[in-house]
Amino acid sequence: MKTLVIGTGGREHALARALAHDPGVTEVHAAPGNPGIAAVATLHDVDPMSGPAVAELAVSLGVDLVVVGPEAPLVAGVADAVRDKGIAVFGPSGAAAQLEGSKAFAKAVMEAASVPTAAAVLCSSVSEVASALDRFGPPYVVKDDGLAAGKGVVVTSSREDALAHAAGCDRVVVEEYLDGPEVSLFAITDGTTVYPLQPAQDFKRIFDGDAGPNTGGMGAYTPLPWAPEGLVGEVLRDVLQPTVDEMARRGTPFSGLLYAGLALTSRGTRVIEFNARWGDPETQPLLALLDAPLSPLLMGAATGTLASVPAPVWKDGAAVAVVMASAGYPESASRGDVITGTDAAGSLDRVHVIHAGTALDGADLVTAGGRVLAVVATGGDVQAARASAYDGVAAISFPGAQHRSDIAAHVES
Ligand code: AMP
Ligand code: GLY
């Protein structure tokens, strides 16, 4: 099978790497890719946001399957443009990607499907925001309605900061605060059959101890030894399957990767958000432990035949990813800082390096984005994997590099 991965990030590198290791895959192409992806795929300089350009590339390469990685092209309908050419695509239509593209749409679907989530009010004026804040009380949760790369949400006990964030958005959702640990539970679906993956957890704040602003994610691990028994079955029954069924009922079936961000609150499991694509960096440790070829699952989801593909199974042990970010992240990103040590890190036992915001400057590997790379390690348990991941991080350096030192630190194996 010939495949084409669309995107430039760590998630796309992890997907391309898994496809490159898949015996059923003969060619892996990527557009536009990054220097890490170039090691496992042939790169093409095509705008990932242009449906016609991506579709034309897929046709000219004669690929069997296109995997659209990031949310922005999905919401823009890039998967539709490829599907219109008769090529199988892993990733939802633009209409179905509204599950991520609009928090208000996601809330409406959850309500219709009786999926447990935080009570919320959609506001379009400052006075509506003010009264919603007073209704729920602190801590305040204020979300930009549109796509914001994980940075559109403010959780604060300051009413003033909550109002200030709302003032910068067109439409905002103000919602009830959810306590309790967060879990990322992904499912592969063809619009009917739903295969949950192993639960993972990511670390959203920039600094140790969950301090500082939200980021796209600074690290992740899987599995979760502390997760309640039966969690996956419960979420499949109460969240994933009802959501997929409701999307089909509306005439906008969802196929691809449905990402449920969950809070395990004292009052039960609640959905924090849906995403319409693989989570980053959770995908990196998940794919490191997937004990099945990836392409049949992606192809089954893309062609409505997932029920005929065996459900995914997982290697024993655990995997941990630690993100290294550039100076200034998440407010800004520093470009052009020379990165050293990735080969040394990648040659450590059970360690590999996944590139996100990297570029080549002559012979030098340099930073080219906020999240620069992730060091991913597997091990017999979470602490063993964590120790190896940090050995990899220690081998890599670039000016201004930031990483959290407490990814998966408090997880008992
Ligand atoms: P989202 O973009 O909706 O995933 O939100 C990003 C992060 O903000 C989440 O992972 C949570 O850490 C936090 N968050 C979002 N909504 C809530 C909520 N209702 N209660 C508490 N924390 C939240
Ligand atoms: N890791 C969070 C996300 O991908 O949105």
XYZ file of N, CA, C and O and ligand atoms in Angstrom, residues 11 202 204 216-217 259 273 275 277-282 371, ligand 2:
65
model
N 3.054 14.516 15.649
C 2.042 13.483 15.368
C 2.269 12.881 13.988
O 2.220 11.660 13.806
N -1.733 13.504 28.903
C -0.734 14.492 28.504
C -0.635 15.592 29.547
O -1.435 15.664 30.479
N -0.419 19.530 29.902
C -0.712 20.679 29.043
C 0.026 21.954 29.427
O 0.297 22.790 28.586
N 0.278 23.166 23.611
C -0.266 22.035 22.865
C -0.045 20.711 23.581
O -0.688 19.717 23.267
N 0.859 20.688 24.556
C 1.175 19.449 25.276
C 2.685 19.311 25.411
O 3.396 19.377 24.421
N -10.901 11.922 19.396
C -10.101 12.137 20.605
C -11.028 12.680 21.670
O -11.569 13.766 21.517
N -13.320 17.983 26.078
C -13.315 18.417 24.680
C -13.208 17.201 23.781
O -12.756 16.136 24.197
N -11.433 16.221 20.026
C -10.618 16.625 18.892
C -10.877 15.638 17.768
O -11.303 14.503 18.013
N -8.694 14.498 15.528
C -7.402 13.997 14.994
C -6.605 13.427 16.149
O -6.946 13.580 17.316
N -5.504 12.778 15.783
C -4.613 12.207 16.786
C -4.084 13.320 17.689
O -3.718 14.397 17.204
N -3.996 13.060 18.982
C -3.447 14.038 19.911
C -1.936 14.074 19.828
O -1.287 13.070 19.529
N -1.394 15.226 20.105
C 0.040 15.420 20.051
C 0.462 16.036 21.379
O 0.010 17.134 21.693
N 1.258 15.391 22.210
C 2.140 14.256 21.924
C 1.623 12.871 22.303
O 2.402 11.914 22.211
N 0.360 12.673 22.682
C -0.045 11.335 23.127
C 0.167 10.270 22.040
O 0.410 9.088 22.356
N 6.966 23.769 19.740
C 7.367 22.436 20.178
C 8.332 21.904 19.131
O 7.976 21.744 17.961
N -2.213 16.859 23.469
C -3.336 17.678 23.266
C -3.796 17.788 21.892
O -3.306 17.158 20.978
O -4.718 18.553 21.680
